[in-house]
């Protein structure tokens, strides 16, 4: 795996342990030579994971819509900051740059991002593995809810099993590697690139 996309909170949460986790993950990715792809923000745990990876000499690629940059939410010391126009383009660009996806503790933005790439994988739009870093059991209630959805017959057990859920980064990276498949299944919908709603609008890098 060359690059991991990390979805993570733009706030700090109520427990300083979350910032400790974000710092550990940033440093460990750099140590392993795995580039960090993330939303490009400087606030909350997003800023912590990016700062930590940079400090340890790692590659950090941010992707952010211009409207967020105008609001001064961007981190300006990154290896690369890709500027796009919409949130849809942002997620598609992050997905293109990464080889796998992981959600660390976060809120609505984090949930929305990880569910989208997981559902894209279910549809066969890409073959990149998806997982949750279940730090301190943070995601366990969510996984329980997902099991209920499987029991109700709406989420195939194979799809749920395909989501890597591990308590620490080392175990999660191993589980993601195990889920690397050669190619995406034949797509039922638009190709991966077509998901970029304005593929004809080149992103700019600063
Ligand atoms: P949340 O989990 O609700 O804090 O949202 C975090 C996710 O949403 C991140 O992975 C970002 O892609 C996006 N996001 C939300 N707020 C911000 C922000 N202030 N700066 C950059 N990205 C943000």
Tab-separated table of C-alpha atoms and ligand atoms in Angstrom:
chain	number	residue	atom	x	y	z
A	1	UNK	CA	0.000	0.000	0.000
A	2	UNK	CA	1.495	3.328	-1.041
A	3	UNK	CA	-1.150	5.725	0.237
A	4	UNK	CA	-3.947	5.482	2.774
A	5	UNK	CA	-6.911	7.859	2.767
A	6	UNK	CA	-7.878	8.749	6.313
A	7	UNK	CA	-11.286	10.162	7.203
A	8	UNK	CA	-11.163	11.753	10.631
A	9	UNK	CA	-12.821	14.429	12.762
A	10	UNK	CA	-12.406	18.118	12.080
A	11	UNK	CA	-12.822	18.637	15.854
A	12	UNK	CA	-10.873	17.223	18.797
A	13	UNK	CA	-13.621	15.278	20.565
A	14	UNK	CA	-14.016	15.123	24.330
A	15	UNK	CA	-11.007	12.992	25.170
A	16	UNK	CA	-7.356	13.959	24.556
A	17	UNK	CA	-6.713	10.285	23.773
A	18	UNK	CA	-8.214	10.898	20.320
A	19	UNK	CA	-5.498	13.435	19.508
A	20	UNK	CA	-2.932	10.938	20.794
A	21	UNK	CA	-4.294	8.339	18.400
A	22	UNK	CA	-4.257	10.772	15.468
A	23	UNK	CA	-0.642	11.709	16.217
A	24	UNK	CA	0.389	8.048	16.508
A	25	UNK	CA	-1.295	7.178	13.210
A	26	UNK	CA	0.363	10.082	11.375
A	27	UNK	CA	3.814	9.163	12.699
A	28	UNK	CA	3.379	5.449	12.040
A	29	UNK	CA	2.215	5.967	8.449
A	30	UNK	CA	5.300	8.110	7.832
A	31	UNK	CA	7.545	5.510	9.467
A	32	UNK	CA	6.132	2.814	7.172
A	33	UNK	CA	6.527	5.023	4.095
A	34	UNK	CA	2.751	5.117	3.525
A	35	UNK	CA	1.493	8.479	2.248
A	36	UNK	CA	-1.484	10.095	3.990
A	37	UNK	CA	-4.384	11.286	1.841
A	38	UNK	CA	-6.952	13.347	3.724
A	39	UNK	CA	-9.331	16.272	3.467
A	40	UNK	CA	-6.594	18.898	3.722
A	41	UNK	CA	-7.901	20.612	6.856
A	42	UNK	CA	-5.897	22.078	9.696
A	43	UNK	CA	-8.522	21.824	12.436
A	44	UNK	CA	-9.157	19.095	14.995
A	45	UNK	CA	-7.865	15.567	14.523
A	46	UNK	CA	-7.408	16.234	10.795
A	47	UNK	CA	-4.718	18.770	11.614
A	48	UNK	CA	-3.154	16.507	14.231
A	49	UNK	CA	-2.737	13.503	11.921
A	50	UNK	CA	-1.337	15.680	9.116
A	51	UNK	CA	1.096	17.565	11.378
A	52	UNK	CA	2.338	14.347	12.903
A	53	UNK	CA	2.940	12.666	9.539
A	54	UNK	CA	4.732	15.758	8.202
A	55	UNK	CA	6.888	16.042	11.306
A	56	UNK	CA	7.954	12.416	10.841
A	57	UNK	CA	8.934	13.126	7.224
A	58	UNK	CA	5.861	11.554	5.609
A	59	UNK	CA	4.012	12.463	2.443
A	60	UNK	CA	0.690	14.226	3.079
A	61	UNK	CA	-1.770	14.930	0.271
A	62	UNK	CA	-4.798	17.108	1.028
A	63	UNK	CA	-7.846	17.603	-1.174
A	64	UNK	CA	-10.137	20.521	-0.437
A	65	UNK	CA	-12.896	22.440	-2.209
A	66	UNK	CA	-12.114	26.090	-2.961
A	67	UNK	CA	-14.996	27.237	-0.736
A	68	UNK	CA	-13.316	25.634	2.299
A	69	UNK	CA	-9.955	27.137	1.365
A	70	UNK	CA	-11.607	30.557	1.128
A	71	UNK	CA	-12.838	30.002	4.687
A	72	UNK	CA	-9.201	29.402	5.696
A	73	UNK	CA	-9.776	25.785	6.728
A	74	UNK	CA	-6.806	24.451	4.734
A	75	UNK	CA	-3.464	23.248	6.015
A	76	UNK	CA	-0.851	25.073	3.936
A	77	UNK	CA	2.268	23.069	4.799
A	78	UNK	CA	1.262	19.840	3.044
A	79	UNK	CA	3.289	17.929	0.464
A	80	UNK	CA	0.436	18.594	-1.974
A	81	UNK	CA	-2.868	20.423	-1.599
A	82	UNK	CA	-5.304	19.713	-4.419
A	83	UNK	CA	-7.997	22.313	-4.892
A	84	UNK	CA	-11.331	21.240	-6.354
A	85	UNK	CA	-14.732	22.869	-6.696
A	86	UNK	CA	-17.216	20.529	-5.029
A	87	UNK	CA	-17.381	18.019	-2.195
A	88	UNK	CA	-18.175	15.334	-4.761
A	89	UNK	CA	-14.965	16.095	-6.638
A	90	UNK	CA	-13.061	16.151	-3.375
A	91	UNK	CA	-14.120	12.635	-2.420
A	92	UNK	CA	-13.498	11.272	-5.897
A	93	UNK	CA	-10.019	12.851	-5.986
A	94	UNK	CA	-9.167	11.488	-2.538
A	95	UNK	CA	-10.299	8.072	-3.710
A	96	UNK	CA	-8.143	8.292	-6.825
A	97	UNK	CA	-5.036	9.190	-4.841
A	98	UNK	CA	-5.395	6.451	-2.213
A	99	UNK	CA	-4.927	2.668	-2.295
A	100	UNK	CA	-7.179	2.042	0.732
A	101	UNK	CA	-9.491	3.940	3.092
A	102	UNK	CA	-9.734	4.120	6.878
A	103	UNK	CA	-12.092	5.947	9.215
A	104	UNK	CA	-10.697	7.119	12.525
A	105	UNK	CA	-12.936	8.650	15.185
A	106	UNK	CA	-15.083	11.394	13.709
A	107	UNK	CA	-18.594	12.665	13.185
A	108	UNK	CA	-20.989	13.134	10.313
A	109	UNK	CA	-18.365	14.055	7.701
A	110	UNK	CA	-16.267	11.025	8.585
A	111	UNK	CA	-19.275	8.696	8.487
A	112	UNK	CA	-20.473	10.044	5.166
A	113	UNK	CA	-17.034	9.653	3.575
A	114	UNK	CA	-16.348	6.094	4.737
A	115	UNK	CA	-19.860	4.893	3.840
A	116	UNK	CA	-19.544	6.331	0.369
A	117	UNK	CA	-16.257	4.579	-0.477
A	118	UNK	CA	-17.571	1.348	1.068
A	119	UNK	CA	-20.742	1.501	-1.014
A	120	UNK	CA	-18.647	2.260	-4.124
A	121	UNK	CA	-16.647	-0.899	-3.397
A	122	UNK	CA	-19.856	-2.900	-2.978
A	123	UNK	CA	-20.947	-1.657	-6.398
A	124	UNK	CA	-17.623	-2.695	-7.925
A	125	UNK	CA	-16.686	0.888	-8.802
A	126	UNK	CA	-13.260	0.375	-7.268
A	127	UNK	CA	-11.270	-2.440	-5.647
A	128	UNK	CA	-9.676	-0.500	-2.790
A	129	UNK	CA	-10.179	-1.897	0.710
A	130	UNK	CA	-12.109	-0.014	3.388
A	131	UNK	CA	-11.840	-0.210	7.171
A	132	UNK	CA	-12.573	1.294	10.563
A	133	UNK	CA	-9.910	1.945	13.165
A	134	UNK	CA	-11.959	0.863	16.183
A	135	UNK	CA	-9.899	2.781	18.733
A	136	UNK	CA	-11.179	1.973	22.230
A	137	UNK	CA	-14.300	0.416	20.705
A	138	UNK	CA	-15.282	3.777	19.194
A	139	UNK	CA	-16.984	2.172	16.178
A	140	UNK	CA	-18.383	-0.907	17.967
A	141	UNK	CA	-21.936	0.518	18.380
A	142	UNK	CA	-21.933	1.337	14.658
A	143	UNK	CA	-20.783	-2.175	13.746
A	144	UNK	CA	-23.538	-3.590	15.988
A	145	UNK	CA	-26.083	-1.451	14.144
A	146	UNK	CA	-24.713	-2.683	10.816
A	147	UNK	CA	-25.077	-6.284	12.020
A	148	UNK	CA	-28.735	-5.522	12.740
A	149	UNK	CA	-29.102	-4.271	9.174
A	150	UNK	CA	-27.524	-7.504	7.927
A	151	UNK	CA	-29.949	-9.503	10.100
A	152	UNK	CA	-32.805	-7.544	8.559
A	153	UNK	CA	-31.623	-8.627	5.118
A	154	UNK	CA	-30.503	-5.277	3.746
A	155	UNK	CA	-26.721	-5.511	4.048
A	156	UNK	CA	-25.108	-8.688	2.675
A	157	UNK	CA	-22.978	-10.467	5.287
A	158	UNK	CA	-20.172	-10.615	2.728
A	159	UNK	CA	-20.243	-6.825	2.406
A	160	UNK	CA	-20.095	-6.409	6.160
A	161	UNK	CA	-17.215	-8.907	6.410
A	162	UNK	CA	-15.465	-6.958	3.698
A	163	UNK	CA	-15.254	-3.944	6.033
A	164	UNK	CA	-12.021	-4.285	8.037
A	165	UNK	CA	-12.566	-3.389	11.709
A	166	UNK	CA	-9.474	-3.435	13.912
A	167	UNK	CA	-8.465	-1.817	17.214
A	168	UNK	CA	-5.083	-0.452	16.130
A	169	UNK	CA	-3.314	0.760	13.013
A	170	UNK	CA	-0.960	-2.216	12.583
A	171	UNK	CA	-3.851	-4.701	12.645
A	172	UNK	CA	-5.941	-2.496	10.385
A	173	UNK	CA	-3.184	-2.194	7.759
A	174	UNK	CA	-2.802	-5.993	7.754
A	175	UNK	CA	-6.559	-6.476	7.395
A	176	UNK	CA	-6.705	-3.929	4.565
A	177	UNK	CA	-3.827	-5.664	2.759
A	178	UNK	CA	-5.711	-8.974	3.036
A	179	UNK	CA	-8.677	-7.361	1.316
A	180	UNK	CA	-6.759	-6.068	-1.675
A	181	UNK	CA	-8.413	-7.569	-4.706
A	182	UNK	CA	-6.909	-7.548	-8.161
A	183	UNK	CA	-9.509	-5.493	-9.947
A	184	UNK	CA	-12.912	-4.031	-9.333
A	185	UNK	CA	-15.881	-6.211	-10.156
A	186	UNK	CA	-17.602	-5.171	-13.387
A	187	UNK	CA	-19.235	-1.866	-12.564
A	188	UNK	CA	-23.008	-1.720	-12.332
A	189	UNK	CA	-22.935	2.031	-12.650
A	190	UNK	CA	-20.647	4.789	-13.882
A	191	UNK	CA	-16.944	4.098	-14.047
A	192	UNK	CA	-14.800	5.406	-11.242
A	193	UNK	CA	-13.635	8.421	-13.234
A	194	UNK	CA	-17.179	9.288	-14.184
A	195	UNK	CA	-17.861	9.773	-10.484
A	196	UNK	CA	-15.854	12.967	-10.787
A	197	UNK	CA	-18.809	15.121	-11.622
A	198	UNK	CA	-16.632	17.565	-13.527
A	199	UNK	CA	-13.821	15.349	-14.738
A	200	UNK	CA	-13.300	17.940	-17.448
A	201	UNK	CA	-12.366	20.510	-14.799
A	202	UNK	CA	-8.755	19.798	-13.856
A	203	UNK	CA	-7.946	20.088	-10.194
A	204	UNK	CA	-5.193	22.488	-9.295
A	205	UNK	CA	-2.376	21.751	-6.942
A	206	UNK	CA	-0.581	24.262	-4.754
B	1	LIG	P1	-16.526	15.443	10.899
B	1	LIG	O1	-16.285	13.992	11.114
B	1	LIG	O2	-17.989	15.808	10.851
B	1	LIG	O3	-15.721	16.350	11.808
B	1	LIG	O4	-16.025	15.745	9.436
B	1	LIG	C1	-14.739	15.424	9.085
B	1	LIG	C2	-14.681	15.096	7.647
B	1	LIG	O5	-15.493	16.017	6.886
B	1	LIG	C3	-13.245	15.238	7.178
B	1	LIG	O6	-12.717	13.967	6.734
B	1	LIG	C4	-13.329	16.287	6.085
B	1	LIG	O7	-13.161	15.707	4.812
B	1	LIG	C5	-14.689	16.948	6.176
B	1	LIG	N1	-14.653	18.216	6.955
B	1	LIG	C6	-15.567	18.603	7.868
B	1	LIG	N2	-15.228	19.792	8.448
B	1	LIG	C7	-14.051	20.158	7.897
B	1	LIG	C8	-13.145	21.263	8.078
B	1	LIG	N3	-13.356	22.238	8.993
B	1	LIG	N4	-12.025	21.307	7.348
B	1	LIG	C9	-11.782	20.346	6.454
B	1	LIG	N5	-12.572	19.286	6.222
B	1	LIG	C10	-13.698	19.162	6.932
